[in-house]
Amino acid sequence: MFTGIVQEVGEVVEVAPEANGARIVVQMPLLAPEVAMGDSVAVNGTCLTAVELGAERIAFEAMGETLAKTTTGALASGRRCVVGVAVVRTVAKRTPPMARMNLITAP
């Protein structure tokens, strides 16, 4: 789940076509350290999954359908984009372990 709050303005550093879509690399130095492999990140409002992590960059793979039906298809190297991590990831990362257990087990 995403809040819609822009957490950082990133920059697309690479868009590489692939067989079924594209690999997109985004420079996002503030949020990159908080992202884990497989995390969902909203990039210009589209949920993408982190497939490679760097100190300041995250790589995503977008399927052809995603590129065709969202603003993701308009991303190009050098363009700015707004990014935000999923709420569950943000809350879990910033919550002490004992309180985190209550988040997961609460009805």
PDB file of C-alpha atoms in Angstrom:
ATOM      1  CA  MET A   1       0.000   0.000   0.000  1.00  0.00           C
ATOM      2  CA  PHE A   2       1.270   3.465  -0.868  1.00  0.00           C
ATOM      3  CA  THR A   3       0.302   6.806   0.688  1.00  0.00           C
ATOM      4  CA  GLY A   4       0.716   8.848  -2.475  1.00  0.00           C
ATOM      5  CA  ILE A   5       3.206  11.046  -0.637  1.00  0.00           C
ATOM      6  CA  VAL A   6       6.295  11.787  -2.696  1.00  0.00           C
ATOM      7  CA  GLN A   7       9.270  10.729  -0.599  1.00  0.00           C
ATOM      8  CA  GLU A   8      11.967  11.681  -3.093  1.00  0.00           C
ATOM      9  CA  VAL A   9      12.465  13.046  -6.570  1.00  0.00           C
ATOM     10  CA  GLY A  10      14.724  10.590  -8.332  1.00  0.00           C
ATOM     11  CA  GLU A  11      16.342  10.492 -11.736  1.00  0.00           C
ATOM     12  CA  VAL A  12      16.137   7.747 -14.323  1.00  0.00           C
ATOM     13  CA  VAL A  13      19.691   6.766 -15.213  1.00  0.00           C
ATOM     14  CA  GLU A  14      18.929   3.897 -17.583  1.00  0.00           C
ATOM     15  CA  VAL A  15      16.055   2.383 -19.529  1.00  0.00           C
ATOM     16  CA  ALA A  16      17.174  -0.786 -21.293  1.00  0.00           C
ATOM     17  CA  PRO A  17      14.714  -2.671 -23.511  1.00  0.00           C
ATOM     18  CA  GLU A  18      14.343  -6.365 -22.700  1.00  0.00           C
ATOM     19  CA  ALA A  19      12.464  -9.218 -24.364  1.00  0.00           C
ATOM     20  CA  ASN A  20       9.221  -8.670 -22.427  1.00  0.00           C
ATOM     21  CA  GLY A  21       9.596  -5.077 -21.251  1.00  0.00           C
ATOM     22  CA  ALA A  22      12.402  -2.920 -19.915  1.00  0.00           C
ATOM     23  CA  ARG A  23      14.930  -2.668 -17.116  1.00  0.00           C
ATOM     24  CA  ILE A  24      14.747   0.737 -15.429  1.00  0.00           C
ATOM     25  CA  VAL A  25      17.434   2.086 -13.107  1.00  0.00           C
ATOM     26  CA  VAL A  26      16.549   5.020 -10.864  1.00  0.00           C
ATOM     27  CA  GLN A  27      18.982   7.185  -8.894  1.00  0.00           C
ATOM     28  CA  MET A  28      17.303   7.748  -5.511  1.00  0.00           C
ATOM     29  CA  PRO A  29      19.993   8.384  -2.871  1.00  0.00           C
ATOM     30  CA  LEU A  30      17.625   9.106   0.025  1.00  0.00           C
ATOM     31  CA  LEU A  31      15.402   6.035  -0.311  1.00  0.00           C
ATOM     32  CA  ALA A  32      17.774   3.490  -1.865  1.00  0.00           C
ATOM     33  CA  PRO A  33      19.302   2.493   1.508  1.00  0.00           C
ATOM     34  CA  GLU A  34      15.788   1.647   2.808  1.00  0.00           C
ATOM     35  CA  VAL A  35      14.849  -0.615  -0.101  1.00  0.00           C
ATOM     36  CA  ALA A  36      15.354  -4.390   0.063  1.00  0.00           C
ATOM     37  CA  MET A  37      15.341  -6.878  -2.793  1.00  0.00           C
ATOM     38  CA  GLY A  38      11.746  -7.530  -3.846  1.00  0.00           C
ATOM     39  CA  ASP A  39      10.335  -4.386  -2.210  1.00  0.00           C
ATOM     40  CA  SER A  40       7.618  -2.441  -3.980  1.00  0.00           C
ATOM     41  CA  VAL A  41       8.468   1.119  -4.922  1.00  0.00           C
ATOM     42  CA  ALA A  42       6.085   3.589  -6.527  1.00  0.00           C
ATOM     43  CA  VAL A  43       7.811   5.245  -9.488  1.00  0.00           C
ATOM     44  CA  ASN A  44       5.654   8.035 -10.908  1.00  0.00           C
ATOM     45  CA  GLY A  45       2.692   6.281  -9.319  1.00  0.00           C
ATOM     46  CA  THR A  46       3.373   2.815 -10.749  1.00  0.00           C
ATOM     47  CA  CYS A  47       4.303   0.005  -8.367  1.00  0.00           C
ATOM     48  CA  LEU A  48       7.580  -1.611  -9.444  1.00  0.00           C
ATOM     49  CA  THR A  49       9.581  -4.359  -7.746  1.00  0.00           C
ATOM     50  CA  ALA A  50      13.241  -3.842  -6.852  1.00  0.00           C
ATOM     51  CA  VAL A  51      15.370  -6.441  -8.679  1.00  0.00           C
ATOM     52  CA  GLU A  52      18.854  -5.027  -8.041  1.00  0.00           C
ATOM     53  CA  LEU A  53      20.108  -2.800  -5.251  1.00  0.00           C
ATOM     54  CA  GLY A  54      22.842  -0.194  -5.174  1.00  0.00           C
ATOM     55  CA  ALA A  55      23.953   2.364  -2.613  1.00  0.00           C
ATOM     56  CA  GLU A  56      22.034   5.130  -4.399  1.00  0.00           C
ATOM     57  CA  ARG A  57      20.368   3.328  -7.313  1.00  0.00           C
ATOM     58  CA  ILE A  58      17.642   0.728  -7.623  1.00  0.00           C
ATOM     59  CA  ALA A  59      16.908  -1.364 -10.720  1.00  0.00           C
ATOM     60  CA  PHE A  60      13.400  -2.459 -11.672  1.00  0.00           C
ATOM     61  CA  GLU A  61      11.986  -4.623 -14.448  1.00  0.00           C
ATOM     62  CA  ALA A  62       8.751  -3.477 -16.051  1.00  0.00           C
ATOM     63  CA  MET A  63       6.653  -5.767 -18.236  1.00  0.00           C
ATOM     64  CA  GLY A  64       5.432  -4.625 -21.648  1.00  0.00           C
ATOM     65  CA  GLU A  65       1.866  -4.262 -20.377  1.00  0.00           C
ATOM     66  CA  THR A  66       3.045  -1.948 -17.595  1.00  0.00           C
ATOM     67  CA  LEU A  67       4.993   0.151 -20.085  1.00  0.00           C
ATOM     68  CA  ALA A  68       2.000   0.356 -22.414  1.00  0.00           C
ATOM     69  CA  LYS A  69      -0.656   1.225 -19.842  1.00  0.00           C
ATOM     70  CA  THR A  70       1.133   3.465 -17.327  1.00  0.00           C
ATOM     71  CA  THR A  71       3.407   6.501 -17.315  1.00  0.00           C
ATOM     72  CA  THR A  72       6.337   4.096 -16.880  1.00  0.00           C
ATOM     73  CA  GLY A  73       6.505   3.740 -20.652  1.00  0.00           C
ATOM     74  CA  ALA A  74       7.432   7.437 -20.938  1.00  0.00           C
ATOM     75  CA  LEU A  75      10.459   7.176 -18.635  1.00  0.00           C
ATOM     76  CA  ALA A  76      13.781   7.944 -20.278  1.00  0.00           C
ATOM     77  CA  SER A  77      17.342   8.383 -19.111  1.00  0.00           C
ATOM     78  CA  GLY A  78      17.857  11.807 -17.526  1.00  0.00           C
ATOM     79  CA  ARG A  79      14.186  12.330 -16.661  1.00  0.00           C
ATOM     80  CA  ARG A  80      13.083  13.034 -13.127  1.00  0.00           C
ATOM     81  CA  CYS A  81      10.542  10.816 -11.414  1.00  0.00           C
ATOM     82  CA  VAL A  82       8.769  10.811  -8.070  1.00  0.00           C
ATOM     83  CA  VAL A  83       9.325   7.797  -5.831  1.00  0.00           C
ATOM     84  CA  GLY A  84       7.962   6.377  -2.602  1.00  0.00           C
ATOM     85  CA  VAL A  85       8.288   3.067  -0.796  1.00  0.00           C
ATOM     86  CA  ALA A  86       5.335   0.985   0.339  1.00  0.00           C
ATOM     87  CA  VAL A  87       3.820   1.956   3.686  1.00  0.00           C
ATOM     88  CA  VAL A  88       4.197  -1.528   5.185  1.00  0.00           C
ATOM     89  CA  ARG A  89       7.931  -1.529   4.436  1.00  0.00           C
ATOM     90  CA  THR A  90       8.388   1.980   5.852  1.00  0.00           C
ATOM     91  CA  VAL A  91       6.457   1.235   9.056  1.00  0.00           C
ATOM     92  CA  ALA A  92       8.182  -2.115   9.598  1.00  0.00           C
ATOM     93  CA  LYS A  93      11.645  -0.667   9.083  1.00  0.00           C
ATOM     94  CA  ARG A  94      11.068   2.236  11.474  1.00  0.00           C
ATOM     95  CA  THR A  95       9.220   0.280  14.170  1.00  0.00           C
ATOM     96  CA  PRO A  96      11.025  -1.497  17.037  1.00  0.00           C
ATOM     97  CA  PRO A  97      10.952  -5.326  16.687  1.00  0.00           C
ATOM     98  CA  MET A  98       8.508  -5.995  19.559  1.00  0.00           C
ATOM     99  CA  ALA A  99       6.024  -3.409  18.277  1.00  0.00           C
ATOM    100  CA  ARG A 100       6.461  -4.862  14.774  1.00  0.00           C
ATOM    101  CA  MET A 101       5.152  -8.206  16.026  1.00  0.00           C
ATOM    102  CA  ASN A 102       1.930  -6.465  17.083  1.00  0.00           C
ATOM    103  CA  LEU A 103       1.578  -4.902  13.632  1.00  0.00           C
ATOM    104  CA  ILE A 104       1.739  -8.326  12.020  1.00  0.00           C
ATOM    105  CA  THR A 105      -0.421 -10.253  14.478  1.00  0.00           C
ATOM    106  CA  ALA A 106      -3.048  -7.631  15.314  1.00  0.00           C
ATOM    107  CA  PRO A 107      -6.510  -8.371  13.881  1.00  0.00           C
TER     108      PRO A 107
END
